[in-house]
XYZ file of N, CA and C in Angstrom:
486
model
N 11.693 9.600 -1.448
C 11.007 10.393 -2.453
C 11.858 11.630 -2.715
N 12.305 11.795 -3.938
C 13.210 12.881 -4.296
C 12.522 14.242 -4.178
N 11.268 14.318 -4.583
C 10.574 15.606 -4.567
C 10.344 16.129 -3.150
N 9.911 15.260 -2.245
C 9.639 15.715 -0.881
C 10.871 15.635 0.017
N 11.962 15.074 -0.507
C 13.207 14.888 0.246
C 12.961 14.107 1.526
N 12.211 13.005 1.377
C 11.916 12.117 2.503
C 12.323 10.701 2.135
N 12.637 9.930 3.156
C 12.990 8.523 2.971
C 12.210 7.698 3.985
N 11.862 6.481 3.606
C 11.171 5.547 4.490
C 12.005 4.275 4.556
N 12.224 3.801 5.776
C 13.002 2.575 5.982
C 12.134 1.600 6.753
N 12.089 0.362 6.252
C 11.227 -0.667 6.819
C 12.069 -1.908 7.129
N 12.419 -2.132 8.406
C 13.172 -3.351 8.738
C 12.316 -4.586 8.483
N 12.905 -5.710 8.075
C 12.108 -6.905 7.773
C 11.343 -7.438 8.981
N 11.940 -7.331 10.166
C 11.300 -7.842 11.375
C 10.999 -6.663 12.293
N 9.819 -6.674 12.850
C 9.402 -5.589 13.728
C 8.050 -5.072 13.289
N 7.664 -3.914 13.820
C 6.351 -3.380 13.474
C 6.374 -1.866 13.303
N 7.511 -1.324 12.859
C 7.604 0.116 12.688
C 8.169 0.479 11.315
N 7.631 1.566 10.772
C 8.141 2.194 9.561
C 8.828 3.476 10.016
N 10.073 3.658 9.637
C 10.835 4.827 10.055
C 10.882 5.831 8.909
N 10.486 7.062 9.203
C 10.463 8.135 8.217
C 11.584 9.120 8.518
N 12.288 9.528 7.473
C 13.441 10.418 7.610
C 13.302 11.588 6.655
N 13.869 12.722 7.046
C 14.044 13.862 6.161
C 15.451 13.782 5.601
N 15.592 14.096 4.327
C 16.895 14.100 3.681
C 17.426 15.527 3.676
N 18.549 15.743 4.371
C 19.191 17.050 4.410
C 20.620 16.881 3.914
N 20.852 17.348 2.695
C 22.169 17.155 2.083
C 22.409 15.685 1.854
N 23.474 15.159 2.456
C 23.797 13.735 2.343
C 23.393 12.955 3.584
N 22.625 13.569 4.483
C 22.280 12.935 5.747
C 20.775 12.681 5.861
N 20.455 11.628 6.612
C 19.068 11.324 6.939
C 18.821 11.742 8.382
N 17.788 12.540 8.608
C 17.404 12.993 9.937
C 16.118 12.270 10.315
N 16.169 11.477 11.415
C 15.002 10.702 11.829
C 13.883 11.642 12.249
N 12.776 11.567 11.526
C 11.626 12.424 11.817
C 10.658 11.719 12.752
N 10.271 10.487 12.418
C 9.296 9.778 13.245
C 9.278 8.294 12.905
N 8.655 7.530 13.804
C 8.430 6.103 13.595
C 6.926 5.872 13.650
N 6.416 5.128 12.694
C 4.985 4.828 12.627
C 4.797 3.358 12.992
N 3.972 3.102 13.993
C 3.670 1.726 14.390
C 2.667 1.156 13.396
N 2.982 -0.052 12.878
C 2.146 -0.710 11.868
C 1.467 -1.936 12.468
N 0.250 -2.200 12.004
C -0.437 -3.410 12.449
C -1.292 -3.969 11.315
N -1.431 -5.276 11.327
C -2.246 -5.994 10.347
C -2.654 -7.311 11.001
N -3.886 -7.765 10.802
C -4.311 -9.035 11.417
C -3.429 -10.224 11.047
N -2.792 -10.205 9.887
C -1.927 -11.313 9.474
C -0.504 -11.175 10.018
N -0.244 -10.158 10.848
C 1.085 -9.962 11.448
C 0.985 -9.841 12.959
N 0.122 -10.618 13.582
C -0.045 -10.507 15.029
C 0.810 -11.500 15.813
N 1.812 -12.070 15.157
C 2.677 -13.047 15.812
C 3.816 -12.346 16.545
N 4.388 -13.042 17.520
C 5.559 -12.508 18.200
C 6.740 -12.511 17.246
N 7.665 -11.586 17.483
C 8.867 -11.529 16.654
C 9.679 -12.796 16.911
N 10.061 -13.499 15.848
C 10.699 -14.807 16.008
C 12.197 -14.705 16.303
N 12.745 -15.854 16.614
C 14.186 -16.001 16.745
C 14.782 -15.803 15.355
N 15.747 -14.882 15.192
C 16.305 -14.624 13.853
C 17.007 -15.822 13.218
N 17.313 -16.848 14.013
C 17.962 -18.044 13.479
C 16.991 -18.931 12.707
N 15.689 -18.752 12.927
C 14.693 -19.571 12.249
C 14.504 -19.091 10.806
N 13.901 -19.911 9.998
C 13.639 -19.582 8.596
C 12.736 -18.351 8.514
N 13.116 -17.382 7.687
C 12.374 -16.119 7.586
C 10.941 -16.313 7.091
N 10.666 -17.417 6.411
C 9.318 -17.642 5.872
C 8.312 -18.062 6.938
N 8.791 -18.337 8.152
C 7.898 -18.697 9.252
C 7.305 -17.461 9.923
N 7.738 -16.290 9.511
C 7.271 -15.025 10.076
C 6.831 -14.119 8.933
N 5.758 -13.375 9.093
C 5.315 -12.475 8.016
C 6.190 -11.216 7.953
N 7.414 -11.389 7.467
C 8.387 -10.297 7.459
C 8.122 -9.310 6.327
N 8.461 -8.051 6.586
C 8.318 -7.020 5.566
C 9.288 -7.281 4.428
N 8.864 -6.935 3.222
C 9.732 -7.143 2.066
C 10.062 -5.856 1.329
N 9.193 -4.826 1.434
C 9.437 -3.617 0.644
C 8.560 -2.483 1.169
N 8.954 -1.272 0.823
C 8.132 -0.092 1.072
C 8.185 0.766 -0.189
N 7.037 1.248 -0.613
C 6.950 2.103 -1.802
C 6.304 3.418 -1.392
N 6.849 4.519 -1.868
C 6.237 5.830 -1.667
C 5.459 6.184 -2.911
N 4.251 6.704 -2.704
C 3.443 7.162 -3.833
C 2.643 8.369 -3.362
N 3.058 9.533 -3.851
C 2.428 10.772 -3.413
C 2.662 10.981 -1.932
N 1.607 11.274 -1.191
C 1.740 11.509 0.244
C 1.626 10.224 1.067
N 1.623 9.081 0.420
C 1.460 7.790 1.083
C 2.718 6.935 0.974
N 2.825 5.984 1.913
C 3.806 4.900 1.817
C 3.024 3.598 1.884
N 3.504 2.614 1.159
C 2.886 1.291 1.135
C 3.902 0.304 1.690
N 3.636 -0.248 2.879
C 4.494 -1.265 3.480
C 3.990 -2.626 3.028
N 4.894 -3.440 2.496
C 4.520 -4.719 1.894
C 5.142 -5.859 2.702
N 4.343 -6.877 3.004
C 4.870 -8.086 3.633
C 4.174 -9.295 3.036
N 4.735 -10.467 3.305
C 4.156 -11.729 2.839
C 3.762 -12.563 4.045
N 2.621 -13.229 3.959
C 2.138 -14.039 5.066
C 3.101 -15.197 5.336
N 3.062 -15.691 6.564
C 3.971 -16.760 6.992
C 3.504 -18.114 6.473
N 4.465 -19.008 6.330
C 4.172 -20.405 5.992
C 4.108 -21.167 7.314
N 3.082 -21.958 7.550
C 3.044 -22.762 8.780
C 4.279 -23.670 8.859
N 4.826 -23.822 10.061
C 6.077 -24.567 10.234
C 5.961 -26.003 9.746
N 4.843 -26.676 10.015
C 4.697 -28.067 9.576
C 4.688 -28.167 8.053
N 4.114 -27.189 7.375
C 4.087 -27.182 5.908
C 5.504 -26.975 5.368
N 6.253 -26.048 5.964
C 7.623 -25.803 5.511
C 8.501 -27.038 5.724
N 8.342 -27.706 6.850
C 9.113 -28.930 7.115
C 8.785 -29.991 6.067
N 7.515 -30.103 5.699
C 7.115 -31.066 4.666
C 7.800 -30.751 3.331
N 7.827 -29.457 2.956
C 8.499 -29.071 1.708
C 9.989 -29.375 1.770
N 10.621 -29.057 2.892
C 12.052 -29.271 3.033
C 12.403 -30.747 3.012
N 11.484 -31.612 3.433
C 11.744 -33.048 3.422
C 11.800 -33.604 1.996
N 11.370 -32.821 1.022
C 11.394 -33.263 -0.376
C 12.772 -33.147 -1.003
N 13.731 -32.598 -0.261
C 15.097 -32.486 -0.767
C 15.555 -31.045 -0.796
N 16.865 -30.871 -1.003
C 17.465 -29.538 -0.965
C 16.950 -28.614 -2.062
N 16.549 -29.171 -3.190
C 16.117 -28.334 -4.308
C 14.597 -28.182 -4.373
N 13.931 -28.275 -3.213
C 12.464 -28.205 -3.206
C 11.953 -26.874 -3.744
N 12.711 -25.802 -3.587
C 12.242 -24.498 -4.081
C 12.383 -24.381 -5.593
N 13.169 -25.245 -6.207
C 13.367 -25.190 -7.654
C 12.275 -25.927 -8.423
N 11.565 -26.817 -7.758
C 10.514 -27.589 -8.392
C 9.295 -26.687 -8.626
N 8.840 -26.533 -9.886
C 7.699 -25.647 -10.175
C 6.433 -25.995 -9.390
N 6.177 -27.270 -9.165
C 4.985 -27.662 -8.401
C 5.088 -27.165 -6.958
N 6.276 -27.283 -6.375
C 6.476 -26.804 -5.008
C 6.377 -25.282 -4.938
N 6.880 -24.593 -5.964
C 6.802 -23.133 -5.984
C 5.350 -22.673 -5.967
N 4.496 -23.347 -6.735
C 3.065 -23.000 -6.744
C 2.463 -23.180 -5.356
N 2.830 -24.286 -4.692
C 2.293 -24.545 -3.355
C 2.804 -23.526 -2.342
N 4.082 -23.168 -2.429
C 4.645 -22.173 -1.512
C 3.979 -20.815 -1.703
N 3.711 -20.444 -2.950
C 3.059 -19.164 -3.246
C 1.655 -19.126 -2.643
N 1.016 -20.283 -2.543
C -0.320 -20.326 -1.951
C -0.299 -19.898 -0.488
N 0.823 -20.099 0.193
C 0.942 -19.697 1.594
C 1.520 -18.293 1.751
N 2.447 -17.905 0.877
C 3.122 -16.599 0.981
C 2.359 -15.578 0.146
N 1.306 -14.995 0.734
C 0.472 -14.019 0.025
C 0.888 -12.609 0.407
N 0.941 -11.705 -0.574
C 1.303 -10.319 -0.236
C 0.167 -9.615 0.498
N 0.549 -8.791 1.449
C -0.380 -7.949 2.197
C 0.225 -6.547 2.261
N -0.626 -5.552 2.441
C -0.181 -4.166 2.324
C -0.748 -3.314 3.458
N 0.074 -2.395 3.955
C -0.352 -1.415 4.954
C -0.093 -0.027 4.382
N -1.073 0.839 4.511
C -0.977 2.182 3.931
C -0.719 3.191 5.042
N 0.302 4.024 4.839
C 0.688 5.049 5.800
C 0.562 6.405 5.129
N -0.001 7.357 5.870
C -0.082 8.739 5.399
C 0.378 9.616 6.553
N 1.380 10.449 6.295
C 1.908 11.293 7.353
C 2.558 10.460 8.432
N 2.063 10.590 9.664
C 2.669 9.869 10.778
C 1.760 8.779 11.338
N 0.817 8.265 10.508
C -0.043 7.198 10.997
C -0.448 6.237 9.885
N -0.735 5.016 10.302
C -1.270 4.016 9.378
C -2.732 4.358 9.155
N -3.142 4.414 7.872
C -4.522 4.789 7.554
C -5.337 3.640 6.977
N -4.719 2.497 6.735
C -5.489 1.387 6.196
C -4.641 0.173 5.883
N -5.336 -0.902 5.498
C -4.686 -2.132 5.053
C -5.348 -2.585 3.756
N -4.592 -3.322 2.964
C -5.116 -3.967 1.755
C -4.655 -5.413 1.781
N -5.573 -6.324 1.531
C -5.184 -7.725 1.426
C -4.912 -8.121 -0.015
N -5.428 -7.330 -0.950
C -5.136 -7.571 -2.365
C -5.491 -6.323 -3.159
N -4.940 -6.246 -4.350
C -5.254 -5.151 -5.261
C -6.382 -5.572 -6.191
N -7.005 -4.618 -6.866
C -8.079 -4.983 -7.796
C -7.577 -5.736 -9.027
N -6.258 -5.748 -9.235
C -5.663 -6.502 -10.336
C -4.584 -7.416 -9.761
N -4.384 -8.575 -10.376
C -3.358 -9.511 -9.914
C -2.001 -9.055 -10.410
N -1.033 -9.007 -9.497
C 0.313 -8.612 -9.878
C 1.108 -8.162 -8.678
N 2.270 -7.581 -8.950
C 3.149 -7.120 -7.883
C 3.435 -5.634 -8.060
N 3.596 -4.946 -6.931
C 3.868 -3.510 -6.967
C 5.259 -3.306 -7.535
N 5.326 -2.548 -8.618
C 6.591 -2.310 -9.280
C 7.182 -0.960 -8.890
N 6.333 0.054 -8.785
C 6.838 1.413 -8.602
C 5.742 2.296 -8.025
N 6.118 3.238 -7.196
C 5.208 4.261 -6.709
C 5.618 5.596 -7.298
N 4.662 6.375 -7.800
C 4.960 7.661 -8.423
C 4.578 8.811 -7.500
N 5.219 9.947 -7.682
C 4.985 11.095 -6.811
C 3.578 11.678 -6.956
N 2.872 11.346 -8.024
C 1.501 11.855 -8.185
C 0.463 10.979 -7.473
N 0.915 9.972 -6.726
C 0.001 9.109 -5.987
C -0.409 7.855 -6.734
N 0.234 7.552 -7.833
C -0.079 6.378 -8.646
C 0.859 5.226 -8.289
N 0.311 4.023 -8.235
C 1.110 2.806 -8.106
C 1.132 2.096 -9.448
N 2.294 1.611 -9.847
C 2.438 0.816 -11.063
C 2.524 -0.650 -10.642
N 1.582 -1.448 -11.130
C 1.500 -2.870 -10.795
C 1.885 -3.689 -12.019
N 2.900 -4.536 -11.862
C 3.270 -5.452 -12.944
C 2.295 -6.618 -12.898
N 1.626 -6.870 -14.013
C 0.616 -7.927 -14.083
C 1.233 -9.280 -13.742
N 0.442 -10.100 -13.069
C 0.875 -11.457 -12.738
C 1.040 -12.257 -14.017
N 1.962 -13.208 -13.976
C 2.145 -14.090 -15.119
C 0.901 -14.947 -15.287
N 0.414 -15.024 -16.500
C -0.775 -15.816 -16.785
C -0.426 -17.220 -17.213
N -1.437 -17.934 -17.607
C -1.242 -19.308 -18.085
C -0.458 -19.322 -19.399
N -0.668 -18.288 -20.232
C 0.013 -18.193 -21.512
C 1.118 -17.154 -21.391
N 2.321 -17.535 -21.807
C 3.454 -16.608 -21.726
C 3.302 -15.510 -22.762
N 3.522 -14.257 -22.328
C 3.425 -13.116 -23.236
C 4.815 -12.729 -23.723
N 4.858 -12.079 -24.887
C 6.114 -11.560 -25.423
C 6.351 -10.125 -24.980
N 5.607 -9.668 -23.994
C 5.680 -8.288 -23.532
C 5.334 -8.243 -22.041
N 5.668 -7.141 -21.400
C 5.288 -6.919 -20.012
C 4.020 -6.087 -19.976
N 3.154 -6.391 -19.039
C 1.906 -5.670 -18.888
C 1.888 -5.010 -17.515
N 1.584 -3.712 -17.479
C 1.532 -2.963 -16.234
C 0.180 -2.282 -16.098
N -0.271 -2.144 -14.858
C -1.494 -1.413 -14.550
C -1.121 -0.190 -13.719
N -1.876 0.895 -13.900
C -1.744 2.076 -13.058
C -2.975 2.128 -12.163
N -2.739 2.204 -10.842
C -3.865 2.336 -9.935
C -3.613 3.490 -8.969
N -4.697 4.046 -8.459
C -4.602 5.151 -7.500
C -5.455 4.839 -6.284
N -4.996 5.296 -5.157
C -5.749 5.169 -3.916
C -6.754 6.313 -3.860
N -8.017 5.969 -3.637
C -9.058 6.977 -3.558
C -9.604 6.974 -2.138
N -9.472 8.090 -1.450
C -9.996 8.203 -0.086
C -11.471 8.607 -0.154
N -12.301 7.928 0.593
C -13.729 8.252 0.589
C -14.116 9.005 1.831
């Protein structure tokens, strides 16, 4: 985040979000936040195995005083083996892509300061997180619908603490 001069780094495997202060051209490690989610209670896998067998982190977005850690749920090993048995180009087949997406669902962990303050299993609108703004707003790119649009559709959402 340019305004607060902070950076967040999220390794794909593990359970920590690392927060840094930006001083000049250097990152100074401030703290590590331990993250947890019911869909990420598996042991850390052998890195030689397919990454889709583990709910690995994919992105982190800063929005205001929060960070959003994003991961995708794991595909069961027997299901992945079945897909792979369909041939090398199984991921290119649109029918297979739909089935794979059914297993790889996005999940979200919310961090504020030096602690995790919540989890989200889905947003109120279908889509993917595109951008986090310094005013605390998330920009969500709408999911592709059944009918192709000639334009991109985005939603603005805010986290409201009760």
